[in-house]
Amino acid sequence: MPVRTLRIGLIPGDGIGKEVIPAGQRILEALPTYLNLKFEFVHLKAGFETFQQTGTALPDATIDTLRNDCDGALFGAVSSPTHTVQGYSSPIVALRKRLDLYANVRPVKTVSTAPRPIDMVIVRENTEDLYVKQERTYDGPDGKVAEAIKRITSKASFRIATMAGDIAIRRQKLRDADIQRFHKNPLVTITHKSNVLSQTDGLFREASKRALANPKYASVKVEEQIVDSMVYKLFRQPQDYDVIVAPNLYGDILSDGAAALVGSLGLVPSANVGQGFAIGEPCHGSAPDIMGKGIANPIATLRSAALMLEFLDEPAAAAKIYTAVDSNLEQGQLLSPDLGGSATTEQVLNDILFKL
């Protein structure tokens, strides 16, 4: 079988991104040779520090290299200034738009030693909603008025629901093969607020239901939840959910909140996915309070690397990483401080590399 070479862009960004992205590179380099995978890495720049140095948070050279020379990428973290900085905007949001990475996929999963089994994926539309960032402020008769456009299209809603349906089918095949630990029937939960936002969220609901009515999803149960009740049920009965699909804002809130169910943002991966391209991105931020201390949890990045491989059609390689990470967490002997341990980033990484 010929060796496949994947060219991966590495974008550390800011803060602890510089500490965890090298760990992602090392886990890819350590994959067994029988998987017939080889990696080449391209070091790229983006982030607030890049903005301070160059005047742009996302250099054109980074976009051009990703678009023309890479199969996928790993993105670390971005520092978000607490005040308005003229000319600055989030590079990861810009990346999603310019590369049409229309899906943000966030698995939330416990390991076998956890007190209750959780195994879900939140699939968030990644290109529109309030994140189109079209705002204005003006003087009204009673003072300042601020407005923001919420844009929902049938095209984006249809394709994100299709992505959710495909993920539900793939997860069921894995469960049927006993690769995953927790068994449940395939389910997609459409999350919206169409009882109030009848046109925008109503369109998302209608397009999602139309996408999931495709006969190829005949084995997938489809249900709906209003977003506020979804938040309640997510925390009360997370074991009931499989794949949750939502517009951009709701998906952002739900996925960050769901991280609390598994103990730490340092465990939760994500992938920004488009047609034939994926960027793995840990869900934690730049964490300036622990930057440079060598105690950042690398697991979200390692899982993000595996998730990237899933969307690059390398499920066996992804499974190797997932299994090694789960083994580290189940044994619980080398845990980073966010999980109540005292292990360093390097110690956690070396333990997982040993288990690979």
Coordinates of C-alpha atoms in Angstrom, one line a residue:
M1 CA 0.0 0.0 0.0
P2 CA 1.5 3.4 -1.0
V3 CA 2.4 5.9 1.7
R4 CA 0.2 8.9 1.8
T5 CA 1.9 12.3 2.5
L6 CA -0.2 14.9 4.3
R7 CA 1.0 18.5 4.4
I8 CA -0.2 20.1 7.6
G9 CA -0.1 23.8 8.4
L10 CA 0.8 24.6 12.0
I11 CA -0.6 27.9 13.4
P12 CA 0.3 28.2 17.1
G13 CA -1.3 31.7 17.4
D14 CA -1.0 33.2 20.9
G15 CA -0.5 32.1 24.5
I16 CA -0.4 28.4 25.2
G17 CA -1.0 27.8 21.5
K18 CA 2.7 27.9 21.2
E19 CA 3.0 25.1 23.8
V20 CA 0.3 22.7 22.6
I21 CA 0.6 22.9 18.8
P22 CA 4.1 21.4 19.0
A23 CA 2.5 18.5 20.9
G24 CA 0.1 18.0 18.0
Q25 CA 3.0 17.8 15.6
R26 CA 4.7 15.2 17.7
I27 CA 1.7 13.0 18.0
L28 CA 1.3 13.0 14.2
E29 CA 5.0 12.2 13.8
A30 CA 4.8 9.3 16.2
L31 CA 1.9 7.4 14.5
P32 CA 2.9 3.8 13.6
T33 CA 4.5 3.3 10.2
Y34 CA 2.0 0.5 9.3
L35 CA -0.6 3.2 8.9
N36 CA 1.3 4.3 5.7
L37 CA 1.1 8.0 6.6
K38 CA 3.8 10.6 6.3
F39 CA 3.6 14.2 7.4
E40 CA 5.2 17.4 6.2
F41 CA 4.7 20.5 8.3
V42 CA 4.5 24.2 7.3
H43 CA 4.8 26.8 10.1
L44 CA 2.4 29.7 9.6
K45 CA 1.5 32.9 11.5
A46 CA -1.8 34.3 12.7
G47 CA -3.1 35.9 15.9
F48 CA -3.0 39.0 18.0
E49 CA 0.7 38.9 18.4
T50 CA 1.1 38.7 14.7
F51 CA -1.3 41.7 14.4
Q52 CA 0.9 43.7 16.8
Q53 CA 4.0 42.8 14.8
T54 CA 2.7 43.2 11.3
G55 CA -0.6 45.1 11.4
T56 CA -2.6 42.1 10.3
A57 CA -3.9 39.2 12.3
L58 CA -4.2 36.9 9.3
P59 CA -1.4 37.4 6.7
D60 CA -2.3 36.7 3.1
A61 CA 0.6 34.3 3.0
T62 CA -1.0 32.1 5.6
I63 CA -4.3 31.9 3.7
D64 CA -2.5 31.3 0.4
T65 CA -0.3 28.5 1.8
L66 CA -3.3 26.8 3.5
R67 CA -5.4 27.0 0.3
N68 CA -2.7 26.0 -2.2
D69 CA -0.2 23.8 -0.4
C70 CA -1.8 22.1 2.6
D71 CA -4.2 19.2 3.2
G72 CA -5.2 20.4 6.7
A73 CA -4.0 22.4 9.6
L74 CA -3.8 22.7 13.4
F75 CA -4.6 26.1 15.0
G76 CA -3.7 26.8 18.6
A77 CA -5.4 29.8 20.3
V78 CA -6.0 33.5 19.9
S79 CA -5.7 36.2 22.5
S80 CA -8.8 38.4 22.5
P81 CA -8.1 42.0 23.6
T82 CA -10.7 43.2 26.2
H83 CA -11.0 46.6 24.5
T84 CA -11.6 47.6 20.9
V85 CA -8.4 47.6 18.8
Q86 CA -8.7 49.4 15.6
G87 CA -8.1 47.2 12.6
Y88 CA -8.1 43.9 14.6
S89 CA -10.5 41.0 14.1
S90 CA -10.3 37.4 15.0
P91 CA -8.1 35.4 12.6
I92 CA -9.9 32.1 13.2
V93 CA -13.2 33.6 12.3
A94 CA -11.6 35.0 9.1
L95 CA -10.0 31.7 8.3
R96 CA -13.4 29.9 8.5
K97 CA -14.9 32.4 6.1
R98 CA -12.1 32.7 3.6
L99 CA -11.6 28.9 3.3
D100 CA -15.3 28.2 3.6
L101 CA -14.9 26.0 6.6
Y102 CA -18.6 25.9 7.1
A103 CA -18.8 23.3 9.9
N104 CA -17.4 23.5 13.4
V105 CA -17.4 20.0 14.8
R106 CA -17.0 19.5 18.6
P107 CA -17.1 16.0 20.1
V108 CA -17.8 15.9 23.9
K109 CA -17.0 12.5 25.4
T110 CA -16.2 10.9 28.7
V111 CA -14.0 7.8 29.2
S112 CA -15.0 4.5 30.6
T113 CA -14.1 5.4 34.2
A114 CA -16.4 8.5 34.2
P115 CA -19.5 8.3 36.5
R116 CA -21.9 8.8 33.6
P117 CA -21.4 8.1 29.9
I118 CA -21.4 11.1 27.6
D119 CA -20.7 10.8 23.9
M120 CA -22.1 13.5 21.7
V121 CA -21.0 15.8 18.9
I122 CA -22.1 19.4 18.5
V123 CA -22.1 20.5 14.9
R124 CA -22.2 24.3 14.6
E125 CA -22.8 26.3 11.5
N126 CA -19.6 28.3 11.1
T127 CA -20.1 31.1 8.5
E128 CA -23.1 33.2 9.3
D129 CA -25.7 34.1 12.0
L130 CA -24.6 37.0 14.2
Y131 CA -21.0 36.2 13.4
V132 CA -21.3 38.0 10.1
K133 CA -20.3 40.9 12.3
Q134 CA -22.4 43.5 10.6
E135 CA -23.1 46.0 13.4
R136 CA -23.9 49.6 13.7
T137 CA -24.4 52.1 16.5
Y138 CA -26.4 55.3 16.1
D139 CA -28.2 57.9 18.1
G140 CA -31.9 57.2 18.8
P141 CA -34.5 59.4 20.4
D142 CA -33.7 57.8 23.8
G143 CA -30.0 57.5 23.5
K144 CA -27.5 55.2 21.8
V145 CA -28.9 52.2 19.8
A146 CA -26.8 49.3 18.7
E147 CA -27.9 46.8 16.0
A148 CA -26.5 43.6 14.6
I149 CA -27.6 41.6 11.6
K150 CA -28.4 37.9 12.1
R151 CA -28.1 36.2 8.7
I152 CA -29.4 32.7 8.1
T153 CA -29.4 31.1 4.6
S154 CA -31.1 28.0 3.4
K155 CA -27.9 26.9 1.7
A156 CA -25.7 27.1 4.8
S157 CA -28.5 25.5 7.0
F158 CA -29.0 22.7 4.6
R159 CA -25.4 21.8 4.3
I160 CA -24.7 21.9 8.0
A161 CA -27.6 19.6 8.7
T162 CA -26.3 17.3 6.0
M163 CA -22.9 17.3 7.8
A164 CA -24.7 16.4 11.0
G165 CA -26.6 13.5 9.3
D166 CA -23.4 12.2 7.8
I167 CA -21.7 12.3 11.2
A168 CA -24.6 10.5 12.8
I169 CA -24.3 7.7 10.2
R170 CA -20.5 7.4 10.6
R171 CA -20.8 7.3 14.4
Q172 CA -23.4 4.5 14.2
K173 CA -21.1 2.4 12.0
L174 CA -18.3 2.8 14.6
R175 CA -20.6 1.8 17.4
D176 CA -21.9 -1.2 15.4
A177 CA -18.2 -2.3 15.1
D178 CA -17.7 -1.9 18.9
I179 CA -15.0 0.7 18.3
Q180 CA -16.8 3.2 20.6
R181 CA -17.7 2.4 24.1
F182 CA -21.2 3.7 24.5
H183 CA -24.0 2.4 22.4
K184 CA -27.0 4.5 21.4
N185 CA -29.1 4.8 18.3
P186 CA -28.3 7.6 15.8
L187 CA -30.0 10.8 16.7
V188 CA -29.8 14.4 15.3
T189 CA -31.2 17.2 17.5
I190 CA -32.0 20.4 15.6
T191 CA -31.6 23.4 18.0
H192 CA -33.2 26.7 17.2
K193 CA -35.4 29.5 18.6
S194 CA -38.0 29.6 15.9
N195 CA -40.8 30.3 18.3
V196 CA -39.4 33.8 18.7
L197 CA -37.2 34.3 15.6
S198 CA -39.7 32.8 13.1
Q199 CA -37.9 33.9 9.9
T200 CA -34.2 33.4 10.7
D201 CA -34.4 30.4 13.0
G202 CA -37.5 29.3 11.2
L203 CA -35.5 29.0 8.0
F204 CA -32.7 27.1 9.8
R205 CA -35.3 24.7 11.2
E206 CA -37.0 24.2 7.8
A207 CA -33.8 23.7 5.8
S208 CA -32.3 21.3 8.4
K209 CA -35.5 19.1 8.4
R210 CA -35.5 19.1 4.6
A211 CA -31.8 18.0 4.6
L212 CA -32.3 15.2 7.1
A213 CA -35.4 13.9 5.3
N214 CA -33.0 12.4 2.7
P215 CA -33.6 8.6 2.5
K216 CA -29.9 8.0 3.3
Y217 CA -30.7 9.2 6.8
A218 CA -33.6 6.8 7.2
S219 CA -31.9 5.1 10.2
V220 CA -31.4 8.5 12.0
K221 CA -34.0 9.8 14.4
V222 CA -34.5 13.6 14.0
E223 CA -35.8 15.7 16.8
E224 CA -36.0 19.4 17.7
Q225 CA -35.2 21.5 20.8
I226 CA -35.7 25.2 21.5
V227 CA -32.3 26.4 22.5
D228 CA -33.1 27.4 26.1
S229 CA -34.6 24.0 26.9
M230 CA -31.6 22.5 25.0
V231 CA -29.3 24.1 27.5
Y232 CA -31.3 22.8 30.4
K233 CA -31.5 19.2 29.1
L234 CA -27.9 19.2 28.0
F235 CA -26.8 19.5 31.6
R236 CA -29.5 17.4 33.1
Q237 CA -29.4 14.5 30.7
P238 CA -26.4 14.7 28.4
Q239 CA -26.3 11.0 28.0
D240 CA -29.5 11.3 25.8
Y241 CA -27.8 13.1 23.0
D242 CA -25.8 12.0 20.0
V243 CA -25.4 14.7 17.3
I244 CA -26.7 18.3 18.0
V245 CA -26.8 20.7 15.1
A246 CA -27.2 24.4 15.6
P247 CA -26.7 27.9 14.1
N248 CA -23.4 29.6 14.8
L249 CA -24.2 31.5 18.0
Y250 CA -26.2 28.7 19.7
G251 CA -23.6 26.1 18.7
D252 CA -20.8 28.2 20.2
I253 CA -22.6 28.5 23.5
L254 CA -23.7 24.9 23.7
S255 CA -20.3 23.5 22.8
D256 CA -18.4 25.6 25.3
G257 CA -20.9 24.8 28.0
A258 CA -20.8 21.1 27.2
A259 CA -17.1 21.1 28.0
A260 CA -18.0 21.5 31.6
L261 CA -19.6 18.0 31.4
V262 CA -16.2 16.4 30.9
G263 CA -14.2 18.4 33.4
S264 CA -12.2 20.9 31.4
L265 CA -11.9 22.8 28.1
G266 CA -8.4 21.3 28.0
L267 CA -10.0 18.0 26.9
V268 CA -12.3 19.2 24.2
P269 CA -11.3 19.2 20.5
S270 CA -12.9 20.8 17.5
A271 CA -12.4 20.8 13.8
N272 CA -13.3 23.5 11.3
V273 CA -14.4 21.6 8.2
G274 CA -15.0 22.5 4.6
Q275 CA -14.9 20.6 1.3
G276 CA -11.8 18.4 1.5
F277 CA -10.1 20.5 4.2
A278 CA -10.1 20.6 8.0
I279 CA -8.4 22.6 10.7
G280 CA -8.1 21.0 14.1
E281 CA -8.5 23.6 16.9
P282 CA -8.5 22.9 20.7
C283 CA -11.5 24.6 22.3
H284 CA -9.5 26.3 25.1
G285 CA -8.3 29.9 24.7
S286 CA -4.8 31.4 24.9
A287 CA -4.8 31.1 28.7
P288 CA -2.4 33.9 29.5
D289 CA -2.5 33.0 33.2
I290 CA -0.6 29.8 32.6
M291 CA 1.4 30.8 29.5
G292 CA 5.0 29.8 29.7
K293 CA 4.6 27.6 32.8
G294 CA 4.6 24.3 30.9
I295 CA 1.4 23.0 32.5
A296 CA -1.1 23.5 29.6
N297 CA -3.2 20.4 28.9
P298 CA -2.2 19.1 25.4
I299 CA -5.1 16.7 25.2
A300 CA -7.6 19.0 23.4
T301 CA -4.9 19.6 20.7
L302 CA -4.1 15.9 20.4
R303 CA -7.8 15.1 20.0
S304 CA -8.1 17.9 17.5
A305 CA -5.3 16.4 15.5
A306 CA -7.2 13.1 15.5
L307 CA -10.4 14.8 14.5
M308 CA -8.6 16.5 11.6
L309 CA -7.4 13.1 10.5
E310 CA -11.0 11.8 10.6
F311 CA -12.1 14.5 8.1
L312 CA -9.0 13.7 5.9
D313 CA -10.2 10.1 5.6
E314 CA -7.7 8.6 8.0
P315 CA -10.0 7.0 10.6
A316 CA -7.5 4.3 11.7
A317 CA -4.8 6.9 12.5
A318 CA -7.4 9.0 14.4
A319 CA -8.5 6.0 16.4
K320 CA -4.9 5.3 17.5
I321 CA -4.7 8.8 19.0
Y322 CA -8.1 8.6 20.6
T323 CA -7.2 5.3 22.3
A324 CA -3.9 6.5 23.6
V325 CA -5.5 9.7 25.1
D326 CA -8.3 7.7 26.6
S327 CA -5.8 5.3 28.2
N328 CA -4.0 8.3 29.8
L329 CA -7.3 9.6 31.2
E330 CA -8.6 6.3 32.4
Q331 CA -5.4 5.5 34.3
G332 CA -5.4 9.0 35.8
Q333 CA -1.8 8.9 37.0
L334 CA -0.5 11.7 34.8
L335 CA -3.0 14.5 34.7
S336 CA -2.4 18.2 34.1
P337 CA -3.5 20.8 36.8
D338 CA -6.8 21.6 35.1
L339 CA -7.8 18.0 35.9
G340 CA -6.6 18.1 39.5
G341 CA -3.1 16.6 38.7
S342 CA 0.4 18.1 38.8
A343 CA 1.8 16.7 35.5
T344 CA 3.4 19.1 33.0
T345 CA 2.5 19.4 29.4
E346 CA 5.6 17.3 28.5
Q347 CA 4.8 14.6 31.0
V348 CA 1.2 14.2 29.7
L349 CA 2.4 14.2 26.1
N350 CA 5.1 11.6 26.8
D351 CA 2.7 9.3 28.5
I352 CA 0.3 9.4 25.6
L353 CA 3.1 8.9 23.1
F354 CA 4.2 5.8 25.1
K355 CA 0.6 4.5 24.8
L356 CA 0.3 5.2 21.1

